[in-house]
mmCIF file of C-alpha atoms in Angstrom:
data_model
loop_
_atom_site.group_PDB
_atom_site.id
_atom_site.type_symbol
_atom_site.label_atom_id
_atom_site.label_comp_id
_atom_site.label_asym_id
_atom_site.label_seq_id
_atom_site.Cartn_x
_atom_site.Cartn_y
_atom_site.Cartn_z
ATOM 1 C CA MET A 37 -80.462 49.723 -50.474
ATOM 2 C CA ALA A 38 -78.920 49.832 -53.856
ATOM 3 C CA ASN A 39 -81.238 50.961 -56.718
ATOM 4 C CA THR A 40 -81.039 50.252 -60.368
ATOM 5 C CA VAL A 41 -81.281 53.089 -62.934
ATOM 6 C CA SER A 42 -82.741 52.646 -66.393
ATOM 7 C CA LEU A 43 -80.596 53.567 -69.306
ATOM 8 C CA LEU A 44 -81.434 56.844 -71.063
ATOM 9 C CA SER A 45 -81.782 57.568 -74.772
ATOM 10 C CA TYR A 46 -82.444 60.550 -76.989
ATOM 11 C CA THR A 47 -86.132 59.789 -76.781
ATOM 12 C CA ASN A 48 -86.332 60.321 -72.996
ATOM 13 C CA THR A 49 -87.910 63.492 -71.759
ATOM 14 C CA PHE A 50 -86.224 66.063 -69.596
ATOM 15 C CA GLY A 51 -88.189 64.801 -66.612
ATOM 16 C CA GLU A 52 -86.894 61.277 -67.144
ATOM 17 C CA TRP A 53 -83.347 62.704 -67.292
ATOM 18 C CA VAL A 54 -83.930 64.409 -63.942
ATOM 19 C CA VAL A 55 -85.303 61.204 -62.344
ATOM 20 C CA ALA A 56 -82.349 59.141 -63.599
ATOM 21 C CA THR A 57 -79.847 61.761 -62.524
ATOM 22 C CA ASN A 58 -81.361 61.976 -58.995
ATOM 23 C CA ALA A 59 -81.292 58.181 -58.700
ATOM 24 C CA LEU A 60 -77.611 58.106 -59.671
ATOM 25 C CA ALA A 61 -76.841 60.892 -57.194
ATOM 26 C CA LYS A 62 -78.647 59.009 -54.392
ATOM 27 C CA GLU A 63 -76.821 55.791 -55.301
ATOM 28 C CA ASN A 64 -73.537 57.660 -55.160
ATOM 29 C CA ASN A 65 -74.409 59.336 -51.848
ATOM 30 C CA ASP A 66 -75.474 56.006 -50.298
ATOM 31 C CA LEU A 67 -72.234 54.420 -51.416
ATOM 32 C CA ALA A 68 -70.168 57.365 -50.196
ATOM 33 C CA ALA A 69 -71.809 58.298 -46.890
ATOM 34 C CA ASN A 70 -74.817 56.102 -46.088
ATOM 35 C CA ASN A 71 -75.548 52.394 -45.791
ATOM 36 C CA TYR A 72 -75.239 50.600 -49.091
ATOM 37 C CA THR A 73 -76.848 47.259 -49.764
ATOM 38 C CA LYS A 74 -76.161 45.224 -52.862
ATOM 39 C CA PRO A 75 -78.849 42.542 -52.981
ATOM 40 C CA THR A 76 -77.478 40.570 -55.911
ATOM 41 C CA GLY A 77 -74.293 40.082 -57.836
ATOM 42 C CA THR A 78 -70.663 39.815 -56.826
ATOM 43 C CA LEU A 79 -68.324 42.650 -55.871
ATOM 44 C CA TYR A 80 -64.872 42.165 -57.348
ATOM 45 C CA LEU A 81 -61.899 44.248 -56.116
ATOM 46 C CA ASN A 82 -59.018 43.607 -58.466
ATOM 47 C CA SER A 83 -56.454 46.097 -57.162
ATOM 48 C CA PRO A 84 -52.939 44.604 -57.432
ATOM 49 C CA THR A 85 -51.955 46.104 -54.053
ATOM 50 C CA LEU A 86 -54.844 46.705 -51.639
ATOM 51 C CA GLY A 87 -58.243 45.392 -52.630
ATOM 52 C CA LEU A 88 -60.354 46.278 -49.584
ATOM 53 C CA GLN A 89 -59.736 48.203 -46.377
ATOM 54 C CA VAL A 90 -62.304 48.392 -43.572
ATOM 55 C CA ALA A 91 -61.696 50.953 -40.833
ATOM 56 C CA ASN A 92 -64.139 49.431 -38.330
ATOM 57 C CA THR A 93 -66.103 46.253 -37.775
ATOM 58 C CA ALA A 94 -66.820 44.112 -40.802
ATOM 59 C CA VAL A 95 -69.694 41.619 -40.745
ATOM 60 C CA ILE A 96 -69.833 38.801 -43.298
ATOM 61 C CA GLY A 97 -73.069 36.875 -43.247
ATOM 62 C CA GLY A 98 -71.832 33.966 -45.305
ATOM 63 C CA GLN A 99 -68.558 32.166 -45.782
ATOM 64 C CA LEU A 100 -65.275 34.066 -45.862
ATOM 65 C CA GLN A 101 -62.867 32.375 -48.222
ATOM 66 C CA VAL A 102 -59.312 33.443 -48.963
ATOM 67 C CA GLN A 103 -58.132 31.541 -51.987
ATOM 68 C CA GLY A 104 -55.512 31.481 -54.634
ATOM 69 C CA THR A 105 -51.827 30.692 -54.702
ATOM 70 C CA GLY A 106 -50.102 32.411 -51.793
ATOM 71 C CA SER A 107 -53.398 33.394 -50.201
ATOM 72 C CA SER A 108 -53.475 33.923 -46.445
ATOM 73 C CA ALA A 109 -55.382 35.748 -43.718
ATOM 74 C CA TYR A 110 -53.462 38.079 -41.413
ATOM 75 C CA ILE A 111 -55.025 39.329 -38.172
ATOM 76 C CA GLN A 112 -52.976 41.761 -36.127
ATOM 77 C CA ASN A 113 -54.998 41.331 -32.934
ATOM 78 C CA ASN A 114 -57.460 38.763 -31.594
ATOM 79 C CA LEU A 115 -59.420 36.198 -33.613
ATOM 80 C CA ARG A 116 -62.648 34.928 -32.050
ATOM 81 C CA VAL A 117 -64.422 31.828 -33.328
ATOM 82 C CA ASP A 118 -67.685 30.975 -31.539
ATOM 83 C CA THR A 119 -67.936 27.393 -32.819
ATOM 84 C CA GLN A 120 -65.227 25.174 -34.311
ATOM 85 C CA VAL A 121 -62.053 25.756 -36.293
ATOM 86 C CA TYR A 122 -61.137 22.980 -38.721
ATOM 87 C CA PHE A 123 -57.529 22.476 -39.906
ATOM 88 C CA THR A 124 -57.661 20.017 -42.794
ATOM 89 C CA ASN A 125 -53.920 20.121 -43.466
ATOM 90 C CA THR A 126 -52.626 16.553 -42.854
ATOM 91 C CA THR A 127 -49.019 17.611 -42.170
ATOM 92 C CA LEU A 128 -49.128 20.766 -40.033
ATOM 93 C CA GLY A 129 -52.439 22.091 -38.810
ATOM 94 C CA LEU A 130 -51.550 24.721 -36.197
ATOM 95 C CA THR A 131 -48.372 26.612 -35.318
ATOM 96 C CA ASN A 132 -48.416 28.665 -32.137
ATOM 97 C CA ALA A 133 -45.374 30.746 -31.160
ATOM 98 C CA GLY A 134 -46.643 31.774 -27.734
ATOM 99 C CA GLN A 135 -48.827 30.437 -24.969
ATOM 100 C CA ALA A 136 -51.935 28.442 -25.877
ATOM 101 C CA ASN A 137 -54.813 28.319 -23.402
ATOM 102 C CA ILE A 138 -57.330 25.497 -23.813
ATOM 103 C CA GLY A 139 -60.390 25.687 -21.578
ATOM 104 C CA GLY A 140 -61.736 22.216 -22.361
ATOM 105 C CA PRO A 141 -60.296 18.764 -23.060
ATOM 106 C CA LEU A 142 -57.393 18.510 -25.484
ATOM 107 C CA LEU A 143 -57.929 15.393 -27.613
ATOM 108 C CA ALA A 144 -54.892 14.080 -29.539
ATOM 109 C CA LEU A 145 -56.598 11.404 -31.682
ATOM 110 C CA SER A 146 -53.727 10.462 -33.980
ATOM 111 C CA SER A 147 -53.374 6.739 -34.627
ATOM 112 C CA ASN A 148 -49.626 7.055 -34.101
ATOM 113 C CA THR A 149 -48.030 9.537 -31.717
ATOM 114 C CA GLY A 150 -50.815 11.248 -29.848
ATOM 115 C CA LEU A 151 -48.942 14.110 -28.215
ATOM 116 C CA THR A 152 -45.352 15.272 -28.552
ATOM 117 C CA VAL A 153 -43.857 17.847 -26.162
ATOM 118 C CA SER A 154 -40.418 19.154 -27.060
ATOM 119 C CA ASN A 155 -39.855 20.749 -23.660
ATOM 120 C CA ASN A 156 -41.280 20.618 -20.141
ATOM 121 C CA ALA A 157 -44.972 19.835 -19.675
ATOM 122 C CA ILE A 158 -46.741 20.862 -16.473
ATOM 123 C CA ILE A 159 -50.119 19.262 -15.731
ATOM 124 C CA GLY A 160 -51.990 20.812 -12.829
ATOM 125 C CA GLY A 161 -54.560 18.051 -12.535
ATOM 126 C CA ASN A 162 -54.568 14.284 -12.962
ATOM 127 C CA LEU A 163 -52.896 12.488 -15.863
ATOM 128 C CA THR A 164 -54.886 9.380 -16.825
ATOM 129 C CA ILE A 165 -53.357 6.826 -19.210
ATOM 130 C CA ASN A 166 -55.798 4.065 -20.189
ATOM 131 C CA LYS A 167 -53.775 2.487 -22.978
ATOM 132 C CA THR A 168 -52.099 -0.878 -22.275
ATOM 133 C CA THR A 169 -48.686 -1.398 -23.888
ATOM 134 C CA THR A 170 -47.385 -4.943 -24.076
ATOM 135 C CA SER A 171 -44.281 -4.257 -26.145
ATOM 136 C CA ASN A 172 -41.164 -2.251 -25.430
ATOM 137 C CA ALA A 173 -43.016 1.013 -26.128
ATOM 138 C CA SER A 174 -41.287 4.289 -25.462
ATOM 139 C CA PHE A 175 -42.469 6.660 -22.786
ATOM 140 C CA ALA A 176 -42.095 9.239 -25.554
ATOM 141 C CA ASN A 177 -45.702 8.335 -26.471
ATOM 142 C CA ILE A 178 -46.546 10.569 -23.542
ATOM 143 C CA VAL A 179 -43.539 12.901 -23.484
ATOM 144 C CA THR A 180 -40.528 13.180 -25.759
ATOM 145 C CA ALA A 181 -37.278 11.569 -24.619
ATOM 146 C CA ASN A 182 -35.271 13.366 -21.929
ATOM 147 C CA ASN A 183 -38.082 15.802 -21.102
ATOM 148 C CA TYR A 184 -40.339 15.919 -18.066
ATOM 149 C CA VAL A 185 -43.955 15.514 -17.024
ATOM 150 C CA THR A 186 -44.935 17.024 -13.693
ATOM 151 C CA THR A 187 -48.367 16.150 -12.306
ATOM 152 C CA PRO A 188 -49.921 15.568 -8.857
ATOM 153 C CA THR A 189 -51.345 12.182 -9.847
ATOM 154 C CA ALA A 190 -50.775 9.947 -12.870
ATOM 155 C CA PHE A 191 -53.088 6.936 -13.268
ATOM 156 C CA ILE A 192 -51.991 4.098 -15.548
ATOM 157 C CA GLY A 193 -54.682 1.549 -16.342
ATOM 158 C CA ASN A 194 -52.390 -1.448 -16.711
ATOM 159 C CA TYR A 195 -48.653 -0.914 -17.139
ATOM 160 C CA PHE A 196 -46.126 0.732 -19.430
ATOM 161 C CA TRP A 197 -42.456 0.344 -20.299
ATOM 162 C CA ALA A 198 -40.288 3.464 -20.053
ATOM 163 C CA ASN A 199 -37.500 3.400 -22.605
ATOM 164 C CA ASN A 200 -34.996 6.245 -23.195
ATOM 165 C CA ALA A 201 -37.226 8.775 -21.466
ATOM 166 C CA THR A 202 -36.991 10.810 -18.278
ATOM 167 C CA GLY A 203 -40.155 11.762 -16.423
ATOM 168 C CA GLN A 204 -41.016 13.661 -13.249
ATOM 169 C CA ILE A 205 -44.414 12.812 -11.799
ATOM 170 C CA GLY A 206 -45.692 14.261 -8.556
ATOM 171 C CA ARG A 207 -47.655 11.094 -7.729
ATOM 172 C CA LEU A 208 -47.818 7.879 -9.750
ATOM 173 C CA ASN A 209 -50.664 5.483 -9.047
ATOM 174 C CA VAL A 210 -50.282 2.201 -10.972
ATOM 175 C CA LEU A 211 -53.374 0.004 -10.849
ATOM 176 C CA ASP A 212 -51.705 -3.238 -11.956
ATOM 177 C CA GLN A 213 -47.932 -3.537 -12.400
ATOM 178 C CA LEU A 214 -44.986 -1.184 -12.871
ATOM 179 C CA THR A 215 -41.917 -2.643 -14.596
ATOM 180 C CA VAL A 216 -38.594 -0.769 -14.615
ATOM 181 C CA SER A 217 -35.889 -2.263 -16.838
ATOM 182 C CA GLY A 218 -33.047 -0.085 -15.478
ATOM 183 C CA SER A 219 -32.231 1.265 -12.032
ATOM 184 C CA PHE A 220 -35.114 2.349 -9.807
ATOM 185 C CA VAL A 221 -33.838 5.504 -8.064
ATOM 186 C CA ILE A 222 -35.743 7.163 -5.210
ATOM 187 C CA THR A 223 -34.528 10.622 -4.181
ATOM 188 C CA GLY A 224 -37.129 11.315 -1.490
ATOM 189 C CA ALA A 225 -38.643 9.509 1.483
ATOM 190 C CA THR A 226 -40.014 6.006 0.826
ATOM 191 C CA SER A 227 -43.460 4.963 2.084
ATOM 192 C CA TYR A 228 -44.345 1.277 1.838
ATOM 193 C CA ASP A 229 -48.041 0.622 2.458
ATOM 194 C CA THR A 230 -48.080 -3.174 2.270
ATOM 195 C CA ASN A 231 -47.007 -5.809 4.770
ATOM 196 C CA LEU A 232 -44.897 -7.807 2.288
ATOM 197 C CA PHE A 233 -41.573 -6.793 0.727
ATOM 198 C CA THR A 234 -39.866 -9.444 -1.406
ATOM 199 C CA ILE A 235 -36.436 -9.350 -3.038
ATOM 200 C CA ASN A 236 -35.405 -11.588 -5.948
ATOM 201 C CA THR A 237 -38.970 -12.535 -6.919
ATOM 202 C CA GLY A 238 -37.956 -13.181 -10.536
ATOM 203 C CA SER A 239 -35.482 -15.973 -9.676
ATOM 204 C CA THR A 240 -36.210 -19.683 -9.263
ATOM 205 C CA ILE A 241 -33.192 -20.209 -6.956
ATOM 206 C CA GLY A 242 -32.181 -18.590 -3.683
ATOM 207 C CA LEU A 243 -29.465 -15.950 -3.957
ATOM 208 C CA ASN A 244 -27.532 -13.767 -1.528
ATOM 209 C CA SER A 245 -29.542 -10.548 -1.173
ATOM 210 C CA TYR A 246 -28.586 -7.201 0.337
ATOM 211 C CA PHE A 247 -29.887 -4.046 1.970
ATOM 212 C CA ASN A 248 -27.150 -1.427 1.501
ATOM 213 C CA VAL A 249 -26.594 2.088 2.835
ATOM 214 C CA ASN A 250 -24.279 4.381 0.867
ATOM 215 C CA ARG A 251 -21.692 6.021 3.172
ATOM 216 C CA GLY A 252 -20.134 8.217 0.501
ATOM 217 C CA ILE A 253 -16.505 9.127 1.148
ATOM 218 C CA SER A 254 -16.715 7.752 4.710
ATOM 219 C CA GLY A 255 -15.750 4.255 3.507
ATOM 220 C CA ALA A 256 -17.380 0.952 2.583
ATOM 221 C CA ASN A 257 -21.174 0.856 2.384
ATOM 222 C CA ALA A 258 -23.102 -0.518 5.349
ATOM 223 C CA SER A 259 -24.907 -3.752 4.459
ATOM 224 C CA ILE A 260 -27.330 -6.344 5.829
ATOM 225 C CA ARG A 261 -27.189 -9.564 3.807
ATOM 226 C CA TRP A 262 -29.253 -12.713 3.510
ATOM 227 C CA ASN A 263 -26.616 -15.442 3.330
ATOM 228 C CA GLU A 264 -28.257 -18.111 1.207
ATOM 229 C CA GLY A 265 -25.391 -20.608 1.608
ATOM 230 C CA SER A 266 -25.425 -20.455 5.421
ATOM 231 C CA LYS A 267 -29.205 -19.821 5.718
ATOM 232 C CA TYR A 268 -28.973 -16.809 8.024
ATOM 233 C CA TRP A 269 -28.809 -13.002 8.059
ATOM 234 C CA ASP A 270 -25.447 -11.325 8.603
ATOM 235 C CA VAL A 271 -24.241 -7.732 8.834
ATOM 236 C CA LEU A 272 -21.126 -6.131 7.346
ATOM 237 C CA ASP A 273 -18.395 -4.712 9.579
ATOM 238 C CA VAL A 274 -17.337 -1.679 7.515
ATOM 239 C CA ASP A 275 -13.920 -1.521 9.219
ATOM 240 C CA THR A 276 -12.892 -5.129 8.529
ATOM 241 C CA ALA A 277 -15.089 -5.730 5.439
ATOM 242 C CA THR A 278 -16.320 -9.028 6.930
ATOM 243 C CA TYR A 279 -19.865 -10.237 7.616
ATOM 244 C CA THR A 280 -20.972 -11.338 11.080
ATOM 245 C CA LYS A 281 -24.027 -13.481 11.736
ATOM 246 C CA LEU A 282 -27.071 -11.786 13.244
ATOM 247 C CA ILE A 283 -28.184 -13.720 16.348
ATOM 248 C CA THR A 284 -31.820 -14.867 16.167
ATOM 249 C CA ALA A 285 -34.053 -16.824 18.556
ATOM 250 C CA THR A 286 -32.790 -20.135 17.166
ATOM 251 C CA ALA A 287 -29.303 -19.307 18.444
ATOM 252 C CA ALA A 288 -30.498 -18.519 21.986
ATOM 253 C CA SER A 289 -29.475 -20.999 24.701
ATOM 254 C CA ASP A 290 -30.454 -21.498 28.382
ATOM 255 C CA SER A 291 -27.112 -23.154 29.086
ATOM 256 C CA VAL A 292 -24.689 -21.330 31.395
ATOM 257 C CA ILE A 293 -21.773 -23.668 30.601
ATOM 258 C CA SER A 294 -21.925 -23.700 26.790
ATOM 259 C CA THR A 295 -18.693 -22.704 25.016
ATOM 260 C CA SER A 296 -20.238 -22.425 21.547
ATOM 261 C CA SER A 297 -19.545 -19.173 19.671
ATOM 262 C CA LEU A 298 -22.738 -19.674 17.617
ATOM 263 C CA THR A 299 -25.174 -19.253 20.522
ATOM 264 C CA VAL A 300 -25.988 -16.524 23.022
ATOM 265 C CA ALA A 301 -27.303 -16.817 26.568
ATOM 266 C CA THR A 302 -30.977 -16.077 27.195
ATOM 267 C CA SER A 303 -32.401 -14.084 30.092
ATOM 268 C CA ASN A 304 -33.261 -17.448 31.696
ATOM 269 C CA ALA A 305 -29.579 -18.427 31.542
ATOM 270 C CA ALA A 306 -28.683 -15.053 33.044
ATOM 271 C CA ASN A 307 -31.215 -15.660 35.850
ATOM 272 C CA ILE A 308 -29.735 -19.097 36.574
ATOM 273 C CA LEU A 309 -26.259 -17.595 36.683
ATOM 274 C CA ASN A 310 -27.443 -14.775 38.935
ATOM 275 C CA ASN A 311 -29.039 -17.215 41.412
ATOM 276 C CA THR A 312 -25.864 -19.313 41.379
ATOM 277 C CA ILE A 313 -23.764 -16.230 42.124
ATOM 278 C CA ILE A 314 -26.080 -15.253 44.989
ATOM 279 C CA SER A 315 -25.823 -18.765 46.517
ATOM 280 C CA SER A 316 -22.053 -18.786 46.033
ATOM 281 C CA ASN A 317 -21.755 -15.353 47.618
ATOM 282 C CA THR A 318 -23.771 -16.513 50.637
ATOM 283 C CA ALA A 319 -21.608 -19.625 51.106
ATOM 284 C CA MET A 320 -18.403 -17.694 50.534
ATOM 285 C CA LYS A 321 -19.456 -15.008 53.009
ATOM 286 C CA SER A 322 -20.073 -17.644 55.659
ATOM 287 C CA TYR A 323 -16.687 -19.230 54.936
ATOM 288 C CA VAL A 324 -14.924 -15.884 54.930
ATOM 289 C CA ASP A 325 -16.593 -14.851 58.189
ATOM 290 C CA SER A 326 -15.367 -18.072 59.845
ATOM 291 C CA ALA A 327 -11.890 -17.623 58.405
ATOM 292 C CA ASN A 328 -11.827 -13.999 59.534
ATOM 293 C CA THR A 329 -12.790 -14.983 63.073
ATOM 294 C CA ALA A 330 -10.039 -17.619 63.244
ATOM 295 C CA MET A 331 -7.483 -15.337 61.656
ATOM 296 C CA LYS A 332 -8.398 -12.495 63.957
ATOM 297 C CA GLY A 333 -7.786 -14.686 67.012
ATOM 298 C CA TYR A 334 -4.434 -15.802 65.637
ATOM 299 C CA ILE A 335 -3.417 -12.265 64.691
ATOM 300 C CA ASP A 336 -4.490 -10.893 68.068
ATOM 301 C CA THR A 337 -2.377 -13.544 69.832
ATOM 302 C CA ARG A 338 0.669 -12.922 67.671
ATOM 303 C CA ALA A 339 0.186 -9.182 67.891
ATOM 304 C CA ASN A 340 0.162 -9.284 71.666
ATOM 305 C CA THR A 341 3.325 -11.412 71.683
ATOM 306 C CA ASN A 342 5.116 -9.280 69.069
ATOM 307 C CA SER A 343 4.018 -6.127 70.809
ATOM 308 C CA SER A 344 5.632 -7.315 74.037
ATOM 309 C CA LEU A 345 8.867 -8.195 72.213
ATOM 310 C CA ALA A 346 8.868 -4.931 70.303
ATOM 311 C CA GLN A 347 8.300 -2.961 73.484
ATOM 312 C CA ALA A 348 11.177 -4.765 75.201
ATOM 313 C CA ALA A 349 13.452 -4.022 72.242
ATOM 314 C CA PHE A 350 12.350 -0.395 72.286
ATOM 315 C CA ASN A 351 12.997 -0.125 75.996
ATOM 316 C CA LYS A 352 16.391 -1.726 75.581
ATOM 317 C CA ALA A 353 17.337 0.567 72.757
ATOM 318 C CA ASN A 354 16.380 3.615 74.786
ATOM 319 C CA THR A 355 17.896 2.528 78.090
ATOM 320 C CA ALA A 356 20.542 5.008 79.307
ATOM 321 C CA GLY A 357 24.090 3.704 78.807
ATOM 322 C CA SER A 358 23.280 1.479 75.864
ATOM 323 C CA THR A 359 26.093 1.917 73.376
ATOM 324 C CA LEU A 360 27.465 0.550 70.173
ATOM 325 C CA VAL A 361 31.087 -0.210 70.972
ATOM 326 C CA GLY A 362 33.835 -0.253 68.361
ATOM 327 C CA THR A 363 37.619 -0.326 68.496
ATOM 328 C CA THR A 364 37.665 3.189 69.775
ATOM 329 C CA GLY A 365 34.789 5.479 70.499
ATOM 330 C CA SER A 366 31.083 4.648 70.674
ATOM 331 C CA ALA A 367 27.652 5.609 69.328
ATOM 332 C CA THR A 368 24.900 6.238 71.858
ATOM 333 C CA PRO A 369 21.269 5.787 70.776
ATOM 334 C CA THR A 370 18.748 8.425 71.801
ATOM 335 C CA ASN A 371 15.033 7.622 71.271
ATOM 336 C CA THR A 372 15.979 4.804 68.848
ATOM 337 C CA ILE A 373 17.936 7.237 66.633
ATOM 338 C CA ILE A 374 21.687 6.563 66.192
ATOM 339 C CA GLY A 375 23.729 9.480 64.881
ATOM 340 C CA PHE A 376 27.242 9.195 63.393
ATOM 341 C CA THR A 377 29.418 12.279 63.181
ATOM 342 C CA SER A 378 33.049 12.782 62.304
ATOM 343 C CA THR A 379 35.367 15.723 61.780
ATOM 344 C CA ASN A 380 38.384 13.593 60.897
ATOM 345 C CA GLY A 381 37.519 12.502 57.340
ATOM 346 C CA ILE A 382 35.798 9.233 58.116
ATOM 347 C CA THR A 383 33.584 7.879 55.333
ATOM 348 C CA ILE A 384 30.726 5.562 56.394
ATOM 349 C CA VAL A 385 29.316 3.268 53.718
ATOM 350 C CA GLY A 386 26.066 1.391 54.340
ATOM 351 C CA SER A 387 24.931 -1.711 52.426
ATOM 352 C CA SER A 388 22.090 -3.970 53.558
ATOM 353 C CA ASN A 389 22.484 -4.260 57.354
ATOM 354 C CA THR A 390 26.235 -3.548 57.376
ATOM 355 C CA MET A 391 27.973 -0.217 57.900
ATOM 356 C CA THR A 392 31.625 -0.035 56.807
ATOM 357 C CA PHE A 393 34.208 2.525 57.937
ATOM 358 C CA ASN A 394 36.701 3.013 55.120
ATOM 359 C CA THR A 395 39.476 3.998 57.555
ATOM 360 C CA ALA A 396 40.047 1.166 60.007
ATOM 361 C CA GLN A 397 42.488 3.018 62.283
ATOM 362 C CA ASP A 398 42.378 5.623 64.982
ATOM 363 C CA LEU A 399 42.116 9.089 63.454
ATOM 364 C CA ARG A 400 41.974 11.027 66.694
ATOM 365 C CA THR A 401 44.377 13.899 67.185
ATOM 366 C CA SER A 402 46.034 11.956 69.953
ATOM 367 C CA ALA A 403 46.603 8.879 67.729
ATOM 368 C CA SER A 404 49.370 8.115 65.228
ATOM 369 C CA PRO A 405 47.655 6.921 61.989
ATOM 370 C CA THR A 406 49.692 5.968 58.929
ATOM 371 C CA PHE A 407 48.910 6.644 55.276
ATOM 372 C CA ALA A 408 50.318 5.192 52.108
ATOM 373 C CA SER A 409 49.976 8.626 50.480
ATOM 374 C CA LEU A 410 48.711 11.982 51.546
ATOM 375 C CA SER A 411 47.659 15.045 49.557
ATOM 376 C CA LEU A 412 47.250 18.369 51.317
ATOM 377 C CA THR A 413 45.506 21.424 49.933
ATOM 378 C CA SER A 414 48.243 23.641 51.524
ATOM 379 C CA PRO A 415 51.935 22.872 52.568
ATOM 380 C CA LEU A 416 52.472 21.488 56.066
ATOM 381 C CA GLN A 417 54.354 24.062 58.104
ATOM 382 C CA ILE A 418 57.780 23.412 59.694
ATOM 383 C CA GLY A 419 56.291 23.531 63.189
ATOM 384 C CA GLN A 420 53.977 20.644 62.180
ATOM 385 C CA GLY A 421 56.806 18.569 60.703
ATOM 386 C CA GLY A 422 56.631 19.950 57.145
ATOM 387 C CA THR A 423 58.721 22.315 55.022
ATOM 388 C CA GLY A 424 56.176 25.016 54.447
ATOM 389 C CA ALA A 425 56.924 24.890 50.714
ATOM 390 C CA THR A 426 55.689 23.130 47.597
ATOM 391 C CA SER A 427 59.124 22.733 45.907
ATOM 392 C CA SER A 428 62.541 21.333 46.917
ATOM 393 C CA ALA A 429 64.305 24.680 46.449
ATOM 394 C CA GLY A 430 61.683 26.392 48.588
ATOM 395 C CA ALA A 431 61.903 23.641 51.201
ATOM 396 C CA LEU A 432 65.766 24.006 51.307
ATOM 397 C CA VAL A 433 65.522 27.734 51.868
ATOM 398 C CA ASN A 434 62.863 27.289 54.549
ATOM 399 C CA LEU A 435 64.912 24.656 56.403
ATOM 400 C CA LEU A 436 68.220 26.642 56.519
ATOM 401 C CA PRO A 437 68.973 28.222 59.887
ATOM 402 C CA SER A 438 68.679 31.957 60.146
ATOM 403 C CA GLY A 439 71.596 34.372 61.031
ATOM 404 C CA GLY A 440 74.097 33.282 58.340
ATOM 405 C CA GLY A 441 76.667 35.775 57.031
ATOM 406 C CA SER A 442 76.979 37.006 53.519
ATOM 407 C CA GLY A 443 79.288 34.994 51.258
ATOM 408 C CA GLN A 444 79.406 31.981 53.536
ATOM 409 C CA VAL A 445 78.871 28.522 52.053
ATOM 410 C CA LEU A 446 77.348 25.513 53.804
ATOM 411 C CA THR A 447 79.232 22.386 52.821
ATOM 412 C CA THR A 448 79.038 18.779 53.735
ATOM 413 C CA GLY A 449 81.807 16.228 53.817
ATOM 414 C CA GLY A 450 79.889 12.968 53.983
ATOM 415 C CA THR A 451 76.747 11.435 55.292
#
């Protein structure tokens, strides 16, 4: 504990000087090496560079205030506050460059924007929104535009309007109504837990309505349409781009003779037709059996007659001595086969039931046929009535008698 020392004067004794000196020495030693307590007064450190440096723990029992223009508190490591920290700055209260961990509720109590996130926000638990917005309020009240909120469940007390904002929510549970002004895009599986699905609820008049399936580059989208003008459902043929009516129970018919293209036959109509076919088949079978019996008798009779005639013709054709007689020569059938052969250049031409011999004269070696012209592959020899040559000079030489003398001339004096 700090001690006070009385001031000395020339009137003090030597003993008083010793007491004062010892007290000053103790005060100095306490300040230098021991605990030092200053019960009253203020300690001012006015160094222009470093006013106070504490090598270990510093305990301040009262308020720590850093004041003055440009004043600040710099802590190189951790700062622990056991109760509350108040930021009274109305413009910027806290700037955190790294991760901030909050173990309890985070209350954003501003009367305007409650919470602004300039990047992604990940919420591991539920996101509960109790505020009701009846105007075109931006979803940026919850998350800044074009950034994301990811959460397992988001509860919205009434409804909200999302304007110029993009959000990702793991599960969205809307207790009243969800209104989407733009396109409602679902990228995952769709589960519909109610028994009523209505299209065009906001219109007072009936309109054509569609269920479409995107086929990408494969061609036109597949579509099922409610045709308001015709009062029926129809389906799109993607190849012809035309709609065809879907057949319902009202278009079913029990008639088996209807020619209408707007109705289809029922199973009852098919049963009627089947019974009719069975009855017709029974009657037709009886008729056919009778006709077959009569026809068989007729065919058997004719077959027996034709068989007898055919056998007689066969026997006649194969009887020895039966011949086909022409002008000269004959053809003799053997086992109903007639063979024609010739070694004298006869050409036989057949057409329909007629056979024609192109040479209508006797070509036997003993006959004397005549020809308008004749071409031989080799000269006809003198012994056969020819000249044995292919030229007139050669023929003359061949026809002259043998044994003539040299220098003799054969002359003629007339015919």
